[in-house]
Short mmCIF file of C-alpha atoms in Angstrom, two decimals:
data_model
loop_
_atom_site.label_atom_id
_atom_site.label_comp_id
_atom_site.label_asym_id
_atom_site.label_seq_id
_atom_site.Cartn_x
_atom_site.Cartn_y
_atom_site.Cartn_z
CA MET D 2 -16.62 9.22 -1.21
CA CYS D 3 -18.15 7.66 -4.02
CA PRO D 4 -20.72 4.69 -3.89
CA PRO D 5 -18.18 0.94 -4.63
CA ARG D 6 -19.91 0.86 -8.19
CA HIS D 7 -18.57 4.43 -9.41
CA CYS D 8 -15.05 3.59 -7.94
CA HIS D 9 -15.08 0.25 -9.92
CA ALA D 10 -15.89 2.16 -13.08
CA ASN D 11 -13.53 4.53 -13.20
CA ALA D 12 -10.37 2.11 -11.43
CA LEU D 13 -11.71 0.01 -14.53
CA SER D 14 -11.94 2.74 -17.11
CA PRO D 15 -8.98 3.59 -19.52
CA PRO D 16 -8.31 6.64 -17.52
CA GLY D 17 -8.28 5.21 -14.31
CA LEU D 18 -5.93 2.23 -15.27
CA ALA D 19 -3.63 4.26 -16.55
CA LEU D 20 -3.33 6.22 -13.31
CA ASN D 21 -2.16 2.45 -11.70
CA VAL D 22 0.16 1.21 -14.83
CA ILE D 23 1.58 4.07 -15.79
CA PRO D 24 4.30 4.58 -12.48
CA PRO D 25 5.03 1.15 -12.75
CA VAL D 26 5.65 1.01 -15.90
CA ALA D 27 7.79 4.29 -16.09
CA THR D 28 9.28 2.93 -12.78
CA VAL D 29 10.53 -0.18 -15.00
CA ILE D 30 11.94 1.84 -17.90
CA VAL D 31 14.14 3.58 -14.97
CA LEU D 32 14.93 1.20 -13.18
CA VAL D 33 15.83 -1.79 -15.34
CA PRO D 34 18.37 0.32 -17.75
CA LEU D 35 20.11 1.05 -14.13
CA VAL D 36 20.50 -2.05 -12.39
CA LEU D 37 21.79 -3.31 -15.74
CA TYR D 38 24.58 -0.15 -16.31
CA PHE D 39 25.83 -0.63 -12.58
CA ARG D 40 25.88 -4.69 -13.22
CA TYR D 41 28.35 -3.57 -15.86
CA LEU D 42 30.65 -1.08 -13.77
CA VAL D 43 30.32 -4.26 -10.87
CA SER D 44 31.67 -6.55 -13.54
CA GLU D 45 33.98 -3.99 -14.99
CA PHE D 46 35.70 -2.87 -11.49
CA SER D 47 35.34 -6.52 -9.57
CA GLU D 48 38.09 -9.05 -9.91
CA HIS D 49 38.04 -12.35 -12.09
CA GLY D 50 35.00 -14.50 -10.36
CA ARG D 51 33.07 -13.58 -7.77
CA ASP D 52 34.36 -11.11 -5.27
CA ASP D 53 32.79 -8.78 -2.65
CA ILE D 54 31.86 -6.07 -4.85
CA THR D 55 29.34 -8.47 -6.78
CA ARG D 56 28.28 -9.61 -3.77
CA ILE D 57 26.98 -5.94 -2.26
CA PHE D 58 25.58 -5.27 -5.41
CA GLN D 59 23.38 -8.55 -5.63
CA TYR D 60 22.51 -8.62 -2.00
CA LEU D 61 21.77 -5.26 -2.07
CA VAL D 62 19.72 -4.82 -4.85
CA SER D 63 17.67 -8.41 -4.33
CA GLY D 64 17.15 -6.46 -0.45
CA ALA D 65 15.68 -3.50 -2.25
CA ALA D 66 13.46 -5.39 -4.60
CA LEU D 67 12.32 -7.50 -1.63
CA ILE D 68 11.12 -4.88 0.68
CA GLY D 69 9.88 -3.14 -2.84
CA ALA D 70 7.85 -6.06 -3.19
CA SER D 71 6.93 -7.01 0.75
CA VAL D 72 5.53 -2.75 0.61
CA ALA D 73 3.58 -3.57 -2.67
CA GLY D 74 2.30 -7.03 -1.32
CA GLY D 75 1.00 -4.91 1.75
CA TRP D 76 -0.55 -2.86 -0.39
CA PHE D 77 -2.45 -5.62 -2.37
CA ILE D 78 -3.81 -7.22 0.00
CA ALA D 79 -5.07 -4.67 1.81
CA GLY D 80 -6.80 -3.36 -1.00
CA LEU D 81 -8.97 -6.95 -1.05
CA LEU D 82 -10.46 -5.48 2.55
CA GLU D 83 -11.22 -1.84 1.09
CA LEU D 84 -14.98 -1.62 0.07
CA ASN D 85 -14.92 1.50 -1.82
CA SER D 86 -11.47 1.23 -3.56
CA PHE D 87 -9.97 -2.12 -3.79
CA VAL D 88 -9.75 -1.90 -7.17
CA ASN D 89 -7.50 1.22 -7.23
CA THR D 90 -4.81 0.22 -4.20
CA SER D 91 -5.30 -3.68 -5.34
CA ILE D 92 -3.65 -2.49 -8.66
CA SER D 93 -1.67 -0.50 -7.50
CA GLY D 94 -0.06 -3.31 -5.28
CA PHE D 95 -0.24 -5.92 -8.67
CA SER D 96 1.69 -3.14 -10.11
CA GLY D 97 4.03 -2.71 -7.59
CA LEU D 98 4.74 -6.38 -7.09
CA MET D 99 5.23 -6.96 -11.38
CA VAL D 100 8.12 -4.06 -11.08
CA ALA D 101 9.93 -5.69 -7.79
CA LEU D 102 9.94 -9.22 -8.08
CA PRO D 103 11.27 -9.64 -11.51
CA ILE D 104 14.49 -7.57 -10.22
CA TRP D 105 14.32 -9.54 -7.06
CA ARG D 106 14.10 -12.64 -9.38
CA PHE D 107 16.84 -11.51 -11.35
CA GLU D 108 19.61 -10.48 -8.88
CA TRP D 109 18.57 -13.34 -6.43
CA ARG D 110 18.83 -15.96 -8.58
CA HIS D 111 22.71 -15.54 -8.69
CA CYS D 112 23.06 -15.51 -4.91
CA GLU D 113 21.65 -18.49 -4.90
CA HIS D 114 23.27 -19.78 -8.07
CA ALA D 115 26.39 -19.04 -6.14
CA ILE D 116 25.40 -20.67 -2.68
CA HIS D 117 24.37 -23.72 -4.89
CA TYR D 118 28.10 -24.38 -6.80
CA GLU D 119 30.22 -22.21 -4.10
CA PHE D 120 29.07 -23.42 -1.10
CA GLU D 121 31.89 -22.61 1.02
CA SER D 122 33.00 -19.12 0.15
CA GLU D 123 29.63 -17.86 -0.21
CA HIS D 124 28.48 -19.25 3.15
CA ASN D 125 31.21 -18.15 4.96
CA SER D 126 30.73 -14.38 3.74
CA PRO D 127 29.90 -12.14 5.90
CA ILE D 128 27.69 -10.05 3.44
CA ARG D 129 25.91 -13.01 2.96
CA ARG D 130 25.14 -13.60 6.82
CA PHE D 131 24.69 -10.23 7.02
CA PHE D 132 21.74 -10.27 4.52
CA LEU D 133 20.10 -13.22 5.70
CA TYR D 134 19.77 -12.16 9.76
CA LEU D 135 18.80 -8.43 8.40
CA MET D 136 16.46 -9.97 6.19
CA ILE D 137 15.16 -12.49 8.71
CA ALA D 138 15.12 -9.75 11.72
CA ALA D 139 13.67 -6.42 9.83
CA PRO D 140 10.34 -8.62 8.70
CA THR D 141 9.82 -10.40 11.92
CA ILE D 142 10.26 -6.59 13.91
CA ALA D 143 7.52 -5.71 11.24
CA SER D 144 5.54 -8.55 11.47
CA PHE D 145 5.30 -8.60 15.36
CA ALA D 146 4.44 -4.24 15.19
CA SER D 147 1.91 -5.36 12.82
CA ALA D 148 0.27 -7.91 14.56
CA VAL D 149 -0.06 -5.29 17.98
CA SER D 150 -1.49 -2.91 15.99
CA LEU D 151 -3.95 -4.97 14.55
CA SER D 152 -4.98 -6.78 17.89
CA TYR D 153 -5.31 -3.03 19.19
CA ILE D 154 -7.26 -1.75 16.37
CA PHE D 155 -9.31 -4.94 16.24
CA PHE D 156 -10.23 -5.01 20.06
CA LYS D 157 -10.97 -1.66 20.46
CA GLY D 158 -13.54 -1.80 18.02
CA LEU D 159 -15.01 -5.03 19.60
CA PHE D 160 -15.37 -3.31 23.02
CA VAL D 161 -15.58 0.30 22.28
CA GLY D 162 -17.25 0.03 18.88
CA GLY D 163 -17.13 1.45 15.70
CA PHE D 164 -15.19 -1.62 14.40
CA GLU D 165 -14.57 -1.52 10.23
CA TRP D 166 -12.77 -3.79 8.42
CA ILE D 167 -11.54 -0.95 6.63
CA ASP D 168 -9.20 0.26 9.77
CA ILE D 169 -7.12 -3.30 9.71
CA LYS D 170 -6.58 -3.27 6.08
CA ALA D 171 -3.08 -1.49 6.61
CA ALA D 172 -1.39 -3.30 9.65
CA PHE D 173 -3.16 -7.08 8.00
CA GLY D 174 -1.53 -6.63 4.83
CA ALA D 175 2.05 -5.20 6.00
CA LEU D 176 1.30 -8.36 8.46
CA VAL D 177 0.92 -10.95 6.02
CA SER D 178 3.62 -9.59 3.87
CA ALA D 179 6.45 -9.19 6.22
CA ALA D 180 5.81 -12.70 7.61
CA LEU D 181 6.14 -13.87 4.17
CA VAL D 182 9.17 -12.62 3.80
CA ALA D 183 10.82 -13.88 6.65
CA ILE D 184 9.54 -16.97 6.82
CA TYR D 185 11.16 -17.45 3.07
CA GLN D 186 14.19 -16.07 4.63
CA TYR D 187 13.90 -18.03 7.55
CA ARG D 188 13.63 -21.21 4.77
CA VAL D 189 17.16 -19.89 2.93
CA PHE D 190 18.94 -19.42 6.54
CA LYS D 191 17.84 -22.93 7.63
CA SER D 192 18.55 -25.30 4.39
CA GLU D 193 21.97 -23.32 4.53
CA GLN D 194 22.45 -24.35 7.68
CA ASP D 195 21.36 -28.18 6.93
CA GLY D 196 23.58 -27.81 4.06
CA VAL D 197 26.12 -27.46 6.71
CA THR D 198 25.41 -30.05 8.88
CA LYS D 199 25.37 -32.72 6.24
CA ARG D 200 28.46 -31.73 4.83
CA LYS D 201 29.93 -31.95 8.62
CA MET D 202 28.53 -35.29 8.87
CA THR D 203 29.91 -36.26 5.56
CA LEU D 204 34.15 -34.90 6.62
CA ALA D 205 33.25 -37.17 9.91
CA VAL D 206 31.94 -40.10 7.91
CA ARG D 207 35.51 -40.17 5.67
#
Protein backbone atom coordinates (compact mmCIF):
# COMPACT_ATOMS: atom_id res chain seq x y z
CA MET A 1 0.00 0.00 0.00
CA CYS A 2 1.44 3.31 -1.02
CA PRO A 3 2.05 6.19 1.42
CA PRO A 4 -0.75 8.81 1.60
CA ARG A 5 1.26 11.51 -0.13
CA HIS A 6 1.98 9.18 -3.07
CA CYS A 7 -1.65 8.11 -3.37
CA HIS A 8 -2.80 11.71 -3.30
CA ALA A 9 -0.27 12.65 -5.94
CA ASN A 10 -1.28 9.77 -8.14
CA ALA A 11 -4.97 10.61 -7.78
CA LEU A 12 -4.40 14.28 -8.56
CA SER A 13 -1.94 13.71 -11.38
CA PRO A 14 -3.27 13.89 -14.95
CA PRO A 15 -3.32 10.08 -15.41
CA GLY A 16 -5.01 9.63 -12.03
CA LEU A 17 -7.62 12.27 -12.74
CA ALA A 18 -8.24 10.79 -16.17
CA LEU A 19 -8.93 7.35 -14.70
CA ASN A 20 -11.55 8.88 -12.37
CA VAL A 21 -13.10 11.40 -14.76
CA ILE A 22 -13.21 9.52 -18.08
CA PRO A 23 -15.69 6.78 -16.96
CA PRO A 24 -18.42 9.21 -15.80
CA VAL A 25 -17.89 11.43 -18.84
CA ALA A 26 -18.23 8.39 -21.10
CA THR A 27 -21.35 7.40 -19.16
CA VAL A 28 -22.89 10.83 -19.77
CA ILE A 29 -22.06 10.63 -23.48
CA VAL A 30 -23.86 7.26 -23.69
CA LEU A 31 -26.75 7.81 -21.27
CA VAL A 32 -27.91 11.30 -22.26
CA PRO A 33 -28.62 10.40 -25.93
CA LEU A 34 -30.33 7.19 -24.77
CA VAL A 35 -32.56 9.04 -22.32
CA LEU A 36 -33.43 11.65 -24.94
CA TYR A 37 -34.14 8.93 -27.52
CA PHE A 38 -36.41 6.97 -25.20
CA ARG A 39 -38.14 10.20 -24.22
CA TYR A 40 -38.80 10.79 -27.92
CA LEU A 41 -40.22 7.27 -28.26
CA VAL A 42 -42.44 7.82 -25.23
CA SER A 43 -43.78 11.05 -26.67
CA GLU A 44 -44.51 9.28 -29.97
CA PHE A 45 -46.38 6.33 -28.46
CA SER A 46 -48.08 8.22 -25.66
CA GLU A 47 -51.50 9.72 -25.96
CA HIS A 48 -52.00 13.46 -25.89
CA GLY A 49 -51.16 14.74 -22.42
CA ARG A 50 -49.72 12.82 -19.50
CA ASP A 51 -50.55 9.12 -19.55
CA ASP A 52 -49.24 6.02 -17.79
CA ILE A 53 -46.51 5.41 -20.38
CA THR A 54 -45.06 8.83 -19.67
CA ARG A 55 -45.37 8.30 -15.92
CA ILE A 56 -43.63 4.92 -16.03
CA PHE A 57 -40.76 6.33 -18.05
CA GLN A 58 -40.26 9.39 -15.86
CA TYR A 59 -40.52 7.58 -12.54
CA LEU A 60 -38.36 4.70 -13.75
CA VAL A 61 -35.57 6.95 -14.97
CA SER A 62 -35.72 9.29 -11.97
CA GLY A 63 -35.77 6.33 -9.57
CA ALA A 64 -32.80 4.63 -11.23
CA ALA A 65 -30.87 7.92 -11.31
CA LEU A 66 -31.65 8.60 -7.64
CA ILE A 67 -30.44 5.13 -6.66
CA GLY A 68 -27.28 5.73 -8.68
CA ALA A 69 -26.79 9.08 -6.94
CA SER A 70 -27.26 7.40 -3.56
CA VAL A 71 -24.61 4.79 -4.36
CA ALA A 72 -22.21 7.46 -5.64
CA GLY A 73 -22.88 9.57 -2.55
CA GLY A 74 -22.00 6.57 -0.41
CA TRP A 75 -18.71 6.25 -2.25
CA PHE A 76 -17.97 9.93 -1.76
CA ILE A 77 -18.66 9.76 1.99
CA ALA A 78 -16.72 6.50 2.34
CA GLY A 79 -13.76 8.13 0.64
CA LEU A 80 -13.63 10.77 3.36
CA LEU A 81 -12.83 8.03 5.89
CA GLU A 82 -9.98 6.55 3.88
CA LEU A 83 -6.49 7.64 4.80
CA ASN A 84 -4.57 6.20 1.87
CA SER A 85 -6.79 6.62 -1.18
CA PHE A 86 -9.64 8.91 -0.19
CA VAL A 87 -9.02 11.15 -3.18
CA ASN A 88 -9.58 8.29 -5.63
CA THR A 89 -12.77 7.10 -3.95
CA SER A 90 -14.13 10.59 -3.36
CA ILE A 91 -13.48 11.67 -6.94
CA SER A 92 -15.19 8.52 -8.22
CA GLY A 93 -18.20 9.19 -5.98
CA PHE A 94 -18.31 12.87 -6.92
CA SER A 95 -18.11 11.99 -10.61
CA GLY A 96 -20.98 9.54 -10.17
CA LEU A 97 -23.05 12.26 -8.50
CA MET A 98 -22.37 14.60 -11.41
CA VAL A 99 -23.76 11.94 -13.76
CA ALA A 100 -26.79 10.76 -11.78
CA LEU A 101 -28.09 13.96 -10.18
CA PRO A 102 -28.74 15.92 -13.42
CA ILE A 103 -30.59 12.96 -14.94
CA TRP A 104 -32.67 12.55 -11.78
CA ARG A 105 -33.40 16.26 -11.57
CA PHE A 106 -34.40 16.48 -15.23
CA GLU A 107 -37.01 13.70 -14.99
CA TRP A 108 -38.12 14.37 -11.41
CA ARG A 109 -38.85 17.97 -12.37
CA HIS A 110 -41.59 16.73 -14.71
CA CYS A 111 -43.06 14.53 -11.98
CA GLU A 112 -43.16 17.40 -9.50
CA HIS A 113 -44.63 19.70 -12.15
CA ALA A 114 -47.42 17.19 -12.71
CA ILE A 115 -48.26 16.84 -9.00
CA HIS A 116 -48.37 20.63 -8.73
CA TYR A 117 -50.61 21.35 -11.73
CA GLU A 118 -52.52 18.05 -12.05
CA PHE A 119 -52.75 17.08 -8.41
CA GLU A 120 -55.79 14.79 -8.45
CA SER A 121 -54.81 12.65 -11.44
CA GLU A 122 -51.16 12.40 -10.40
CA HIS A 123 -51.89 11.75 -6.74
CA ASN A 124 -54.39 8.99 -7.59
CA SER A 125 -51.98 7.31 -10.01
CA PRO A 126 -50.88 3.88 -8.71
CA ILE A 127 -47.58 4.38 -10.52
CA ARG A 128 -46.68 7.41 -8.39
CA ARG A 129 -47.88 5.72 -5.21
CA PHE A 130 -45.80 2.62 -5.92
CA PHE A 131 -42.78 4.79 -6.69
CA LEU A 132 -43.07 6.77 -3.45
CA TYR A 133 -43.64 3.69 -1.29
CA LEU A 134 -40.69 1.90 -2.91
CA MET A 135 -38.33 4.86 -2.68
CA ILE A 136 -39.18 5.31 0.99
CA ALA A 137 -39.09 1.64 1.97
CA ALA A 138 -35.95 0.55 0.06
CA PRO A 139 -33.53 3.20 1.40
CA THR A 140 -35.07 2.89 4.89
CA ILE A 141 -34.31 -0.85 4.91
CA ALA A 142 -30.85 -0.14 3.52
CA SER A 143 -30.28 2.43 6.28
CA PHE A 144 -31.25 -0.01 9.03
CA ALA A 145 -29.07 -2.74 7.53
CA SER A 146 -26.13 -0.33 7.30
CA ALA A 147 -26.73 0.85 10.88
CA VAL A 148 -26.68 -2.76 12.14
CA SER A 149 -23.48 -3.48 10.19
CA LEU A 150 -21.92 -0.24 11.42
CA SER A 151 -22.77 -1.03 15.05
CA TYR A 152 -21.44 -4.57 14.77
CA ILE A 153 -18.12 -3.46 13.28
CA PHE A 154 -17.74 -0.61 15.77
CA PHE A 155 -18.44 -2.60 18.92
CA LYS A 156 -16.46 -5.59 17.70
CA GLY A 157 -13.45 -3.35 17.16
CA LEU A 158 -14.09 -1.58 20.46
CA PHE A 159 -14.21 -4.73 22.61
CA VAL A 160 -12.08 -7.14 20.59
CA GLY A 161 -9.60 -4.59 19.32
CA GLY A 162 -8.13 -3.65 15.99
CA PHE A 163 -10.76 -1.04 15.10
CA GLU A 164 -9.95 1.40 12.29
CA TRP A 165 -12.18 4.03 10.76
CA ILE A 166 -11.66 2.52 7.34
CA ASP A 167 -13.50 -0.59 8.55
CA ILE A 168 -16.79 1.31 8.73
CA LYS A 169 -16.39 3.43 5.60
CA ALA A 170 -18.78 1.43 3.40
CA ALA A 171 -21.46 1.00 6.07
CA PHE A 172 -21.26 4.66 7.12
CA GLY A 173 -21.43 5.93 3.55
CA ALA A 174 -24.40 3.68 2.75
CA LEU A 175 -26.17 4.72 5.96
CA VAL A 176 -25.88 8.45 5.31
CA SER A 177 -26.72 8.36 1.60
CA ALA A 178 -29.67 5.96 2.01
CA ALA A 179 -31.02 7.94 4.95
CA LEU A 180 -30.91 11.17 2.93
CA VAL A 181 -32.89 9.57 0.10
CA ALA A 182 -35.45 8.11 2.51
CA ILE A 183 -35.90 11.43 4.32
CA TYR A 184 -36.30 13.36 1.07
CA GLN A 185 -38.85 10.94 -0.36
CA TYR A 186 -40.77 10.90 2.93
CA ARG A 187 -40.94 14.69 2.87
CA VAL A 188 -42.32 14.52 -0.67
CA PHE A 189 -44.91 11.95 0.45
CA LYS A 190 -45.82 13.97 3.58
CA SER A 191 -46.18 17.17 1.56
CA GLU A 192 -48.51 15.39 -0.84
CA GLN A 193 -50.62 14.03 2.02
CA ASP A 194 -50.82 17.51 3.53
CA GLY A 195 -52.08 18.77 0.17
CA VAL A 196 -54.84 16.15 0.23
CA THR A 197 -55.84 17.21 3.75
CA LYS A 198 -55.96 20.91 2.79
CA ARG A 199 -58.15 20.13 -0.22
CA LYS A 200 -60.56 18.11 1.92
CA MET A 201 -60.77 20.94 4.44
CA THR A 202 -61.42 23.46 1.66
CA LEU A 203 -64.22 21.33 0.25
CA ALA A 204 -65.71 20.88 3.73
CA VAL A 205 -65.80 24.64 4.29
CA ARG A 206 -67.55 25.16 0.98
